[in-house]
Amino acid sequence: MDKKSINEAITYNEERFTKRVIFQKGDSTVFILNFMPGQELPAHNHPGTEVYLLVLNGSGTFTINGIDTEVSANDIVHCAGDESLAFKSTGSEPTSLYVMLNKVPDERYVQNI
């Protein structure tokens, strides 16, 4: 078991967004992206994985395959790894995103219980 605090990964930089890896285990990675107002993550994709993004604080706009989606704290977004993903922090406060890049090892893990 590993335990870490998200608070240690929330660090902002006036010049560019920051990325702080929390866990990297097997085929999965968890990290925090931190943005000052106006900072952007350029369009890119993550082939072969599923991408889950939780807005911890702040607000912004995801652009996924050319479609804009406004988000704010506690919103969760999913996109497939082959979709084009970009983000811009559009609010007046800093924004942090909790990002998970995952592969499902077995269908037993995707059932409600």
Short mmCIF file of C-alpha atoms in Angstrom, two decimals:
data_model
loop_
_atom_site.label_atom_id
_atom_site.label_comp_id
_atom_site.label_asym_id
_atom_site.label_seq_id
_atom_site.Cartn_x
_atom_site.Cartn_y
_atom_site.Cartn_z
CA MET A 1 0.00 0.00 0.00
CA ASP A 2 1.10 3.54 -0.75
CA LYS A 3 -0.41 6.68 0.74
CA LYS A 4 0.20 10.21 -0.53
CA SER A 5 -1.42 13.60 -0.07
CA ILE A 6 -2.93 15.42 -3.04
CA ASN A 7 -1.99 18.67 -1.32
CA GLU A 8 1.70 17.98 -1.96
CA ALA A 9 0.99 17.82 -5.72
CA ILE A 10 -0.95 21.09 -5.92
CA THR A 11 1.77 23.54 -6.94
CA TYR A 12 1.29 26.46 -9.30
CA ASN A 13 3.79 28.26 -11.51
CA GLU A 14 3.16 31.71 -12.98
CA GLU A 15 4.94 30.81 -16.24
CA ARG A 16 3.35 27.47 -17.19
CA PHE A 17 1.07 24.72 -15.92
CA THR A 18 2.63 22.06 -13.68
CA LYS A 19 2.26 18.29 -13.65
CA ARG A 20 2.99 16.30 -10.49
CA VAL A 21 2.91 12.49 -10.70
CA ILE A 22 1.36 10.87 -7.63
CA PHE A 23 1.45 7.19 -8.65
CA GLN A 24 2.77 5.24 -11.61
CA LYS A 25 1.98 1.53 -11.26
CA GLY A 26 1.83 -0.96 -14.12
CA ASP A 27 -0.41 0.38 -16.87
CA SER A 28 -1.92 3.16 -14.73
CA THR A 29 -0.76 6.64 -13.82
CA VAL A 30 -2.27 9.25 -11.50
CA PHE A 31 -1.15 12.87 -11.51
CA ILE A 32 -2.27 16.41 -10.80
CA LEU A 33 -2.26 19.17 -13.42
CA ASN A 34 -2.18 22.69 -11.99
CA PHE A 35 -3.07 25.83 -13.94
CA MET A 36 -3.01 29.52 -13.18
CA PRO A 37 -5.82 31.50 -14.87
CA GLY A 38 -5.34 31.55 -18.63
CA GLN A 39 -2.83 28.67 -18.78
CA GLU A 40 -3.47 25.87 -21.27
CA LEU A 41 -2.75 22.21 -21.91
CA PRO A 42 -2.25 21.74 -25.66
CA ALA A 43 -4.27 19.19 -27.63
CA HIS A 44 -2.89 15.66 -27.38
CA ASN A 45 -4.05 12.06 -26.92
CA HIS A 46 -3.19 8.96 -24.86
CA PRO A 47 -3.44 5.93 -27.18
CA GLY A 48 -4.33 2.63 -25.54
CA THR A 49 -5.72 4.02 -22.30
CA GLU A 50 -8.81 5.58 -20.75
CA VAL A 51 -8.52 9.11 -19.35
CA TYR A 52 -10.47 10.34 -16.31
CA LEU A 53 -10.20 13.94 -15.12
CA LEU A 54 -11.63 15.28 -11.86
CA VAL A 55 -11.72 19.05 -11.37
CA LEU A 56 -10.47 19.56 -7.81
CA ASN A 57 -10.84 23.35 -7.82
CA GLY A 58 -11.21 26.24 -10.20
CA SER A 59 -12.84 26.11 -13.62
CA GLY A 60 -12.02 25.84 -17.27
CA THR A 61 -12.82 24.43 -20.67
CA PHE A 62 -11.99 20.98 -21.99
CA THR A 63 -11.84 20.66 -25.76
CA ILE A 64 -12.29 17.01 -26.73
CA ASN A 65 -12.31 16.22 -30.43
CA GLY A 66 -13.09 19.87 -31.13
CA ILE A 67 -16.07 20.08 -28.75
CA ASP A 68 -15.82 22.54 -25.82
CA THR A 69 -17.13 21.53 -22.39
CA GLU A 70 -17.16 23.98 -19.47
CA VAL A 71 -16.20 22.45 -16.11
CA SER A 72 -15.83 23.50 -12.50
CA ALA A 73 -14.96 21.93 -9.14
CA ASN A 74 -16.23 18.36 -8.66
CA ASP A 75 -16.96 17.76 -12.36
CA ILE A 76 -15.56 14.51 -13.81
CA VAL A 77 -14.73 14.05 -17.49
CA HIS A 78 -13.87 10.85 -19.34
CA CYS A 79 -12.33 10.54 -22.76
CA ALA A 80 -10.91 7.63 -24.69
CA GLY A 81 -7.18 7.64 -25.26
CA ASP A 82 -7.53 8.18 -28.99
CA GLU A 83 -9.62 11.35 -28.55
CA SER A 84 -7.88 14.73 -28.83
CA LEU A 85 -7.86 16.44 -25.42
CA ALA A 86 -6.98 20.04 -24.53
CA PHE A 87 -7.73 22.23 -21.48
CA LYS A 88 -7.73 25.94 -20.68
CA SER A 89 -8.12 27.45 -17.21
CA THR A 90 -10.78 30.12 -17.80
CA GLY A 91 -11.69 31.23 -14.29
CA SER A 92 -10.14 33.87 -12.07
CA GLU A 93 -8.76 31.32 -9.58
CA PRO A 94 -6.13 28.58 -10.06
CA THR A 95 -7.39 25.20 -11.29
CA SER A 96 -6.19 21.71 -10.40
CA LEU A 97 -7.14 18.50 -12.22
CA TYR A 98 -6.77 14.98 -10.80
CA VAL A 99 -5.93 12.82 -13.81
CA MET A 100 -6.05 9.02 -14.09
CA LEU A 101 -4.76 7.14 -17.13
CA ASN A 102 -6.02 3.56 -16.81
CA LYS A 103 -6.43 0.19 -18.46
CA VAL A 104 -9.07 -2.20 -17.12
CA PRO A 105 -7.38 -5.55 -16.35
CA ASP A 106 -10.55 -7.64 -16.35
CA GLU A 107 -14.31 -7.15 -16.80
CA ARG A 108 -14.90 -8.23 -13.18
CA TYR A 109 -13.55 -4.82 -12.11
CA VAL A 110 -16.19 -2.81 -13.97
CA GLN A 111 -19.33 -4.10 -12.26
CA ASN A 112 -21.38 -2.27 -9.63
CA ILE A 113 -21.67 -4.19 -6.36
#
